mmCIF file of N, CA, C and O in Angstrom:
data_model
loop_
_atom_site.group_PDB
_atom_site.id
_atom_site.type_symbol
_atom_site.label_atom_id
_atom_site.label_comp_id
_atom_site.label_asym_id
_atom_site.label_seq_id
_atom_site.Cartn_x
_atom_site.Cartn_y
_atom_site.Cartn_z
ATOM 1 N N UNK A 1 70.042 101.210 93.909
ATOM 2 C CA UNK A 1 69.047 102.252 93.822
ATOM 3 C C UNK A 1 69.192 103.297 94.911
ATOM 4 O O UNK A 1 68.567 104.358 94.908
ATOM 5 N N UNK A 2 69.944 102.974 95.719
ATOM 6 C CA UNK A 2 70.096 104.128 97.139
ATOM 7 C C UNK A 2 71.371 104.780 96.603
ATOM 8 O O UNK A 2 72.162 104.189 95.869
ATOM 9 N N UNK A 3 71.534 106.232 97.087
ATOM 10 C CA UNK A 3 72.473 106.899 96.560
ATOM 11 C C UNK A 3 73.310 106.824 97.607
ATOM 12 O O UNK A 3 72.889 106.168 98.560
ATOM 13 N N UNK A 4 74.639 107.429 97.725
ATOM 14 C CA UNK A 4 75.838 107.255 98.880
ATOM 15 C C UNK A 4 75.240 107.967 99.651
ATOM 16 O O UNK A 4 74.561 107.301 100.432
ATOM 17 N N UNK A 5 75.183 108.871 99.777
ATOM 18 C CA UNK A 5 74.214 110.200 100.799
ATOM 19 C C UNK A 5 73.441 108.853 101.999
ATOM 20 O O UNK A 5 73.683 108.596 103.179
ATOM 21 N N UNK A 6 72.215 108.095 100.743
ATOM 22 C CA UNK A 6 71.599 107.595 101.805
ATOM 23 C C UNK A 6 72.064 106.185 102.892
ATOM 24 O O UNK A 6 71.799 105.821 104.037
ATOM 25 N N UNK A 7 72.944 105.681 101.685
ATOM 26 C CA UNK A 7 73.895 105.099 102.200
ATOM 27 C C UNK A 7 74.545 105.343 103.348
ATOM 28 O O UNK A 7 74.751 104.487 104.208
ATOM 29 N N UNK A 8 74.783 106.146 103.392
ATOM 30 C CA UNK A 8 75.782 107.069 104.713
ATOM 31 C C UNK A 8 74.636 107.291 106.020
ATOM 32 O O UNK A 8 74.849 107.329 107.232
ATOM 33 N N UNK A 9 73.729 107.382 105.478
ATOM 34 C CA UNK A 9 72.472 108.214 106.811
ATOM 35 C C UNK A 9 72.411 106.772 107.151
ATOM 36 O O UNK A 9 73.120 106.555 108.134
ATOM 37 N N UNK A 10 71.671 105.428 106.584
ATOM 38 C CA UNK A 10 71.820 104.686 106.893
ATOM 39 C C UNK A 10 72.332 103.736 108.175
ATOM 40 O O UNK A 10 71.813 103.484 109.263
ATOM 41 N N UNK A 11 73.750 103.274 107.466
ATOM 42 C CA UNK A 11 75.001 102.980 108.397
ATOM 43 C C UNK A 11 75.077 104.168 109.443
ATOM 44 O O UNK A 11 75.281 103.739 110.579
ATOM 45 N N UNK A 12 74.972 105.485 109.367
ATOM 46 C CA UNK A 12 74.804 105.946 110.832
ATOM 47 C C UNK A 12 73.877 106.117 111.807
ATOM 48 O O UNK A 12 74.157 106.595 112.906
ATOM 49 N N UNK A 13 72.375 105.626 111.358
ATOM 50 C CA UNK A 13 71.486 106.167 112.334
ATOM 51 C C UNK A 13 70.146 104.812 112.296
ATOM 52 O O UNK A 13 69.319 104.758 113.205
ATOM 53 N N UNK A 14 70.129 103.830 111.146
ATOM 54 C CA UNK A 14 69.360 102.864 111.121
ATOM 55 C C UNK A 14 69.320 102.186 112.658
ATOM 56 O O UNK A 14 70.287 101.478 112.936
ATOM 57 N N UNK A 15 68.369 102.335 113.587
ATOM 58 C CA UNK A 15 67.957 100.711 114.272
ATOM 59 C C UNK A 15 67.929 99.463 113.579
ATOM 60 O O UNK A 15 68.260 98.438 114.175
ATOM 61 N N UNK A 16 67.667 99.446 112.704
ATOM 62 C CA UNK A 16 68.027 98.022 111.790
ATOM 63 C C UNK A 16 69.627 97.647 111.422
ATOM 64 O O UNK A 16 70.350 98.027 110.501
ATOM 65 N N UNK A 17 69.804 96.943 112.292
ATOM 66 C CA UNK A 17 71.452 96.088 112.061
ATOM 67 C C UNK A 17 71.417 95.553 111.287
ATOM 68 O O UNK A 17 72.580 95.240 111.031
ATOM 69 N N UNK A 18 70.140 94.748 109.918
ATOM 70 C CA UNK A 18 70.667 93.995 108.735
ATOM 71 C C UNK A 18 70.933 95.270 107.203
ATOM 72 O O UNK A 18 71.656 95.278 106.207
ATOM 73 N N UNK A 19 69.845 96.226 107.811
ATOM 74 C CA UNK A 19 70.682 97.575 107.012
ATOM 75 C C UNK A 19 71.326 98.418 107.159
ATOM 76 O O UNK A 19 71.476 99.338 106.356
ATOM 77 N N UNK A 20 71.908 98.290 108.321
ATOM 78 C CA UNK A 20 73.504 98.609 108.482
ATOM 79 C C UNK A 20 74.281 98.043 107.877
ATOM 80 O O UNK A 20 74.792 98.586 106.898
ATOM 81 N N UNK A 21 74.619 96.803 108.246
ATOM 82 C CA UNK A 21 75.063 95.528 107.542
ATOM 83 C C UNK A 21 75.740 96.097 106.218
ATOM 84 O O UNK A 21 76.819 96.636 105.973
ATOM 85 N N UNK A 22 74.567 95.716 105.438
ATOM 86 C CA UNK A 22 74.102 96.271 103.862
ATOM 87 C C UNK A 22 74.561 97.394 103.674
ATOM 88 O O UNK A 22 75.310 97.352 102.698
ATOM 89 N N UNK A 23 74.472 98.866 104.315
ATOM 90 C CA UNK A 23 74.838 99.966 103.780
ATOM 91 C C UNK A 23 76.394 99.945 103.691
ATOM 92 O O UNK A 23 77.117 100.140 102.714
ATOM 93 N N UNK A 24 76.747 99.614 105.153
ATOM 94 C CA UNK A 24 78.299 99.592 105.466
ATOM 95 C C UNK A 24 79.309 98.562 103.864
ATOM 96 O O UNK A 24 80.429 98.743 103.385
ATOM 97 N N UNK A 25 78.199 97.553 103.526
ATOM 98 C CA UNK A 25 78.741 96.332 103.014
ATOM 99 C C UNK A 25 78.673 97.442 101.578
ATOM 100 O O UNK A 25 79.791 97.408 101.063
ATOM 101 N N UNK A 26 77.907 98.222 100.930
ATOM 102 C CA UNK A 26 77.658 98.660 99.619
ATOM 103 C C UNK A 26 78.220 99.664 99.575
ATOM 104 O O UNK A 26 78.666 100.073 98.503
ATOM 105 N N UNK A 27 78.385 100.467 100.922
ATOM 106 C CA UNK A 27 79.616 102.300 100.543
ATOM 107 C C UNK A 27 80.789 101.114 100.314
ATOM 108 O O UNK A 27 81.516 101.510 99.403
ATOM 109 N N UNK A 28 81.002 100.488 100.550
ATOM 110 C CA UNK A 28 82.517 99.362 100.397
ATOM 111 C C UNK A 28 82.959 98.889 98.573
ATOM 112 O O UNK A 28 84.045 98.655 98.044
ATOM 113 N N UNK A 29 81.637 98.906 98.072
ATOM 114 C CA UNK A 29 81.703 98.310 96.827
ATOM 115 C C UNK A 29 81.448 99.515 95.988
ATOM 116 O O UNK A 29 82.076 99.729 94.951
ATOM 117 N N UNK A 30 80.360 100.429 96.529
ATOM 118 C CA UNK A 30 80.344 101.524 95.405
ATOM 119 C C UNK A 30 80.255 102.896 95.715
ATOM 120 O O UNK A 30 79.705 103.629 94.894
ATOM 121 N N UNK A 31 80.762 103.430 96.901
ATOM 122 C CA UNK A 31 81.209 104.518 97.865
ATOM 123 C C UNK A 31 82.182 105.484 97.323
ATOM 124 O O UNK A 31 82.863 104.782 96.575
ATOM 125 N N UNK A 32 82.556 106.453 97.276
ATOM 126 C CA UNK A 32 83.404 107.338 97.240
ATOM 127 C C UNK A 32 84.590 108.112 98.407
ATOM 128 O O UNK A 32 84.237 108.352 99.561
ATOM 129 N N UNK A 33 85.321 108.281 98.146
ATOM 130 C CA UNK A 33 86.316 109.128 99.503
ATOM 131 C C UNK A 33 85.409 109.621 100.429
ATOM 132 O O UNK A 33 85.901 109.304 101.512
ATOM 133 N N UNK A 34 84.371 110.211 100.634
ATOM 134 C CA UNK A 34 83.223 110.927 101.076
ATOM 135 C C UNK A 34 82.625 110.535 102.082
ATOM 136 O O UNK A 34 82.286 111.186 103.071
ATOM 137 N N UNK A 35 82.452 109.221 101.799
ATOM 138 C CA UNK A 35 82.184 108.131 102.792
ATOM 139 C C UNK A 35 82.648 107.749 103.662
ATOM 140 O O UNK A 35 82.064 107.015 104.459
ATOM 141 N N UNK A 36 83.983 108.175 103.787
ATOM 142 C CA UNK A 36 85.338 107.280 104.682
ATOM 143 C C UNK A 36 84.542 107.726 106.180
ATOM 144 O O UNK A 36 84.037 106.908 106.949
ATOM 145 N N UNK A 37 84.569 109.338 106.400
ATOM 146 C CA UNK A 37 84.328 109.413 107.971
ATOM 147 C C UNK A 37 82.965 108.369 108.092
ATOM 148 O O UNK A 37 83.066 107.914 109.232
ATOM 149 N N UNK A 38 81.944 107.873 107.563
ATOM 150 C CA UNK A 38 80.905 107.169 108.210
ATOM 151 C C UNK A 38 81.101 106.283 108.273
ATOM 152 O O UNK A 38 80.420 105.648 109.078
ATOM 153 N N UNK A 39 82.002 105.654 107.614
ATOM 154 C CA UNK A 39 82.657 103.896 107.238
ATOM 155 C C UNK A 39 83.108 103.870 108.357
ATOM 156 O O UNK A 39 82.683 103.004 109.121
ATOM 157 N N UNK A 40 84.350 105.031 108.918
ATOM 158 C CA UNK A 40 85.342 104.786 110.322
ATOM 159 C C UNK A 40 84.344 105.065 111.328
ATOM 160 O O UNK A 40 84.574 104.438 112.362
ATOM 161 N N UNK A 41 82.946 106.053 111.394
ATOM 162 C CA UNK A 41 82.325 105.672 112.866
ATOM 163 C C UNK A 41 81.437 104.991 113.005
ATOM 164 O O UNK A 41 80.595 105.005 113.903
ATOM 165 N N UNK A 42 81.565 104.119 111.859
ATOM 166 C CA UNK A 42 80.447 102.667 111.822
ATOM 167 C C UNK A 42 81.467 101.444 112.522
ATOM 168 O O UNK A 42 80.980 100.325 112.686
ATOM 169 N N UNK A 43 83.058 101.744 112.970
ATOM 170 C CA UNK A 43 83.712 100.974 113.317
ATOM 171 C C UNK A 43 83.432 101.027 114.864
ATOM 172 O O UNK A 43 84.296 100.427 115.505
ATOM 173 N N UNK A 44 82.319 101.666 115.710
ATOM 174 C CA UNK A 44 82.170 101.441 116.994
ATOM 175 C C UNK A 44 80.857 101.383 116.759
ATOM 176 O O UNK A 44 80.245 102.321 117.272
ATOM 177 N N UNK A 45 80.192 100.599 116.153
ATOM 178 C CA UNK A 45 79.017 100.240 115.895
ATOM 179 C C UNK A 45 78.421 98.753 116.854
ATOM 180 O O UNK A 45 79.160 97.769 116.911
ATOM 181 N N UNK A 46 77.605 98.747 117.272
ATOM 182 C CA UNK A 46 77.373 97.590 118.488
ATOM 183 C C UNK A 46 77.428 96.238 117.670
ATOM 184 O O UNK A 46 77.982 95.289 118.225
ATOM 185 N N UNK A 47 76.983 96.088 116.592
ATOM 186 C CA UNK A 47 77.290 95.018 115.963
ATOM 187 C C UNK A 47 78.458 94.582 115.010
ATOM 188 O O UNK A 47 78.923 95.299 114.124
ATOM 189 N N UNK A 48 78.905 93.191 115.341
ATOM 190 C CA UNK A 48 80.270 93.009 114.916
ATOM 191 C C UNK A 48 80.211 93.089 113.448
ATOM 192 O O UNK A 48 80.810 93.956 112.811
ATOM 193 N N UNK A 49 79.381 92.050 112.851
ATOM 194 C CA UNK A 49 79.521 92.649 111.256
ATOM 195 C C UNK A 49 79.454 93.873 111.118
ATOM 196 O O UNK A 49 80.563 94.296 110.791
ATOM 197 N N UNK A 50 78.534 94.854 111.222
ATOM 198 C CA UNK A 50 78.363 96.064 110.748
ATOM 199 C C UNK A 50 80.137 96.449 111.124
ATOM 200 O O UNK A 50 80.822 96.698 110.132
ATOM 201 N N UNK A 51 80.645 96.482 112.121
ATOM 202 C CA UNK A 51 82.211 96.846 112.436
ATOM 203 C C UNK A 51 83.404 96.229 111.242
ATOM 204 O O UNK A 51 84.486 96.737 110.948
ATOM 205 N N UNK A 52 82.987 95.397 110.884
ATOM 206 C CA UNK A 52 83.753 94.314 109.655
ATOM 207 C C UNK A 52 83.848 94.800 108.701
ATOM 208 O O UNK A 52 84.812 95.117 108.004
ATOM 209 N N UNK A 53 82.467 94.922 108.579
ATOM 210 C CA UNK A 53 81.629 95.501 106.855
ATOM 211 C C UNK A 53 82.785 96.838 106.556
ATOM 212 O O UNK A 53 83.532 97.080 105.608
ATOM 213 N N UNK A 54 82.555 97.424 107.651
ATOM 214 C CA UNK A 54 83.185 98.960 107.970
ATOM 215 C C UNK A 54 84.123 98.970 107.352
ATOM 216 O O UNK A 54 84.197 99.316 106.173
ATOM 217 N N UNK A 55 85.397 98.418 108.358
ATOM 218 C CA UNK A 55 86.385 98.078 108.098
ATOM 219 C C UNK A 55 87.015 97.782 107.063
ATOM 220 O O UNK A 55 88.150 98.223 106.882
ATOM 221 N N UNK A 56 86.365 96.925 106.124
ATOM 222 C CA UNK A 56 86.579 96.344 104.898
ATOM 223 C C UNK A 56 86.206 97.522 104.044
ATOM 224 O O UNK A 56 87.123 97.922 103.327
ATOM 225 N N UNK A 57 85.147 98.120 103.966
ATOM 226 C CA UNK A 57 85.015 99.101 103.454
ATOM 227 C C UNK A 57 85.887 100.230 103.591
ATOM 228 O O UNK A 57 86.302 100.751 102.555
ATOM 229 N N UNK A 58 86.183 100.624 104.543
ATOM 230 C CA UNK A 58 87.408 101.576 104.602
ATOM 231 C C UNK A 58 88.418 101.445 103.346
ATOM 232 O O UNK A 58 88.632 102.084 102.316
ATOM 233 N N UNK A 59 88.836 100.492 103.857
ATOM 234 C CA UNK A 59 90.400 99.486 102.721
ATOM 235 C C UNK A 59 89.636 100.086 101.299
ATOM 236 O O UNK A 59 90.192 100.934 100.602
ATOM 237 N N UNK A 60 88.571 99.643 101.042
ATOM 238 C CA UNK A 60 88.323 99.676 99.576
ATOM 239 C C UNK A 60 87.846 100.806 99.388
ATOM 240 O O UNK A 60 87.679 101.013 98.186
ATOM 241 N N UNK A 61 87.421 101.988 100.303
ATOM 242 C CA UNK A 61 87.832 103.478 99.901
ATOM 243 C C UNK A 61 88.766 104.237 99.542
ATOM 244 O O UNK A 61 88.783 105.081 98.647
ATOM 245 N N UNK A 62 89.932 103.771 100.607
ATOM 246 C CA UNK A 62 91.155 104.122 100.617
ATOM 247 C C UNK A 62 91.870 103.822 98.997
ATOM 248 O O UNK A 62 92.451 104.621 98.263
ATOM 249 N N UNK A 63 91.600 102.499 98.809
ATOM 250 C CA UNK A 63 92.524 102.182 97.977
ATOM 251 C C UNK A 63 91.501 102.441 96.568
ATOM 252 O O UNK A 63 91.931 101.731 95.659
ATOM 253 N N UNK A 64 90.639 103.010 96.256
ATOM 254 C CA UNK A 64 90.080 103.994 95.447
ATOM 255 C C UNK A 64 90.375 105.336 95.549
ATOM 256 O O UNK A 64 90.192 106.149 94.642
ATOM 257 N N UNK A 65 90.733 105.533 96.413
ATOM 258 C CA UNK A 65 90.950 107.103 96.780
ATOM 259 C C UNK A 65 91.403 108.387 95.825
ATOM 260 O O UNK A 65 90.959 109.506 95.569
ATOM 261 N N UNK A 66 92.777 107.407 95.371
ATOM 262 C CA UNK A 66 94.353 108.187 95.227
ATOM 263 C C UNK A 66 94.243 108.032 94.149
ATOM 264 O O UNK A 66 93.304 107.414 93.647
ATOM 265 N N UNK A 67 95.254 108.601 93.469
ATOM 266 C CA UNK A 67 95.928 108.701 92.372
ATOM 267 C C UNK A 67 95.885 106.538 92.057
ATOM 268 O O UNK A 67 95.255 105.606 92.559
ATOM 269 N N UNK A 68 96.821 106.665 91.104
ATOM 270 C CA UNK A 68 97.244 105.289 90.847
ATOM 271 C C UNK A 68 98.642 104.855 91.549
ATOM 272 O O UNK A 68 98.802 103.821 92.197
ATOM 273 N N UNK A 69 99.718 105.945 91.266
ATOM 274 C CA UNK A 69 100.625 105.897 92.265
ATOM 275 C C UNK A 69 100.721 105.809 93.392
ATOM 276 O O UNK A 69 101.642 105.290 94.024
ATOM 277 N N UNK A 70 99.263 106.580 93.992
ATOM 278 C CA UNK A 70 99.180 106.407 95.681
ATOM 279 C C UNK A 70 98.702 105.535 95.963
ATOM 280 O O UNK A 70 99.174 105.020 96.977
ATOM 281 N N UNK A 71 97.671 104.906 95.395
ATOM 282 C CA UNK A 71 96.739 103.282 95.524
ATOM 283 C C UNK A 71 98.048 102.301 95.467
ATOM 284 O O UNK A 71 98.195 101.456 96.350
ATOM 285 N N UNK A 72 99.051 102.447 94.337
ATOM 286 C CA UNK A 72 100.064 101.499 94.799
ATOM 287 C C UNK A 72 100.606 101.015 95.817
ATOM 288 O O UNK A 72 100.760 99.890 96.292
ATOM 289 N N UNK A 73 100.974 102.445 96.178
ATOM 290 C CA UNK A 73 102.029 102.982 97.628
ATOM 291 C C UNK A 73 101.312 102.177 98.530
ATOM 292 O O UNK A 73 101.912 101.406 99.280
ATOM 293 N N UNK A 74 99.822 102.301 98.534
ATOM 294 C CA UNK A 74 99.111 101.542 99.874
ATOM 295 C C UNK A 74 99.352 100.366 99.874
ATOM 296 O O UNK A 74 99.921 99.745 100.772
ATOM 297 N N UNK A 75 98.791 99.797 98.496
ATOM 298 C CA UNK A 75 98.882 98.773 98.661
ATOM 299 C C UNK A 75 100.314 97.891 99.058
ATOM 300 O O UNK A 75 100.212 96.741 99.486
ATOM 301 N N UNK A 76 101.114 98.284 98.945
ATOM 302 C CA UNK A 76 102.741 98.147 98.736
ATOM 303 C C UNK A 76 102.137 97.901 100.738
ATOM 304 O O UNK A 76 101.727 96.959 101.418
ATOM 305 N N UNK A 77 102.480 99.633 100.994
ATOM 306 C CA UNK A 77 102.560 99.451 102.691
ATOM 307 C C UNK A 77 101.098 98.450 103.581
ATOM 308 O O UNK A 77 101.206 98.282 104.795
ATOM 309 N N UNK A 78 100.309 98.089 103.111
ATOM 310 C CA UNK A 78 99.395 97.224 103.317
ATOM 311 C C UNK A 78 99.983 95.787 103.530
ATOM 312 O O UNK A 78 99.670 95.075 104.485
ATOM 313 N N UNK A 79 100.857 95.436 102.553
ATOM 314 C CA UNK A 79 101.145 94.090 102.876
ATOM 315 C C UNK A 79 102.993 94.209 103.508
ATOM 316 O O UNK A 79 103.993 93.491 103.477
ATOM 317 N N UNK A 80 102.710 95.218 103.901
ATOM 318 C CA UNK A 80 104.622 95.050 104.632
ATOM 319 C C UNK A 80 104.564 94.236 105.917
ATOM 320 O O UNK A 80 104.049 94.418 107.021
ATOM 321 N N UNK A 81 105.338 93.205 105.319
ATOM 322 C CA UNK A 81 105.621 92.470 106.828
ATOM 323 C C UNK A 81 105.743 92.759 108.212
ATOM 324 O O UNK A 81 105.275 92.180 109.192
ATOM 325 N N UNK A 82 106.796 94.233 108.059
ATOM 326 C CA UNK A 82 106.972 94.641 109.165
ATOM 327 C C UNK A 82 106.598 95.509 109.600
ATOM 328 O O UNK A 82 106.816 96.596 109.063
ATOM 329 N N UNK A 83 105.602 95.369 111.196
ATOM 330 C CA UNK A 83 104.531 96.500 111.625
ATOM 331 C C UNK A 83 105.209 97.682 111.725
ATOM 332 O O UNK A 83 104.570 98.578 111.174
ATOM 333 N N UNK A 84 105.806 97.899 112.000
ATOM 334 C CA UNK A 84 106.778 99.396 111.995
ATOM 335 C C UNK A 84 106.755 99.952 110.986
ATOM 336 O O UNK A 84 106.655 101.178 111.045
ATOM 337 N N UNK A 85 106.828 99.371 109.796
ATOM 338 C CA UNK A 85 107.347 99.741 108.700
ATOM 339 C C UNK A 85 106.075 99.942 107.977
ATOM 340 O O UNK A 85 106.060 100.955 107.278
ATOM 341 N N UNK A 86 105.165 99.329 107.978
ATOM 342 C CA UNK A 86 103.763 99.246 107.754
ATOM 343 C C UNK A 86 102.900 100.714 108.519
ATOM 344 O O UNK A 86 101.987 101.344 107.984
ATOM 345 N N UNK A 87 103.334 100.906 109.492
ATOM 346 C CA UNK A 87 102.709 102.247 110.153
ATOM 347 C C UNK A 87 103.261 103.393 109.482
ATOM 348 O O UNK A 87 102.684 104.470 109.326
ATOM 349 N N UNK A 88 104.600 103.042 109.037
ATOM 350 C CA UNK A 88 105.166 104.384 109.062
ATOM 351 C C UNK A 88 104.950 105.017 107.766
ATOM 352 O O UNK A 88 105.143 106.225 107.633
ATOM 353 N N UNK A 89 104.442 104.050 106.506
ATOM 354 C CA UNK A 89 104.001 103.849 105.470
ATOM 355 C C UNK A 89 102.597 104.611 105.396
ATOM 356 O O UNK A 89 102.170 105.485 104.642
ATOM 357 N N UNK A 90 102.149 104.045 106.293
ATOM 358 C CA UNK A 90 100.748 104.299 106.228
ATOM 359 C C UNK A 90 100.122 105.604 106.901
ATOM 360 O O UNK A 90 99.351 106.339 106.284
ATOM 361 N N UNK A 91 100.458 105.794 108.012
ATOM 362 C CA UNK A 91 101.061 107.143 108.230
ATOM 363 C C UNK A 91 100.882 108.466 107.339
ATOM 364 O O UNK A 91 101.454 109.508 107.660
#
């Protein structure tokens, strides 16, 4: 019932850490590209879940993001073994 907008105000400005939590945890599941900058400065957020939630949410922006070809590509450089190769991918 909350729209991304409020979603977003939320995760950035709530005193309440269990709806942070929650917002961070739901732009993750039903968020848009739009979202990404509040997802990444919810990643210096004082609480560790809310930082998790973030995080995780990021990934599942990202890899909504793109095209289908580019969601591949990530996913491809997401699981490269090798960190080098994985940055440079990602990059």
């Amino acid at each position: 019932r909350y729209t991304e907008g409020t979603l977003q105000r939320v995760l950035a400005a709530s005193d309440d850490v269990k709806a942070r939590r929650a917002a961070a945890l739901a732009l993750g599941l039903t968020g848009t590209p739009a979202s990404v900058p509040a997802a990444a400065a919810a990643l210096h957020d004082a609480d560790q879940l809310v930082r998790r939630f973030a995080a995780d949410s990021l990934w599942e922006l990202w890899f909504r993001g793109g095209t289908d070809a580019q969601n591949a590509r990530l996913r491809e450089a997401s699981q490269e073994p090798n960190p080098v190769k994985a940055r440079a991918e990602l990059d």
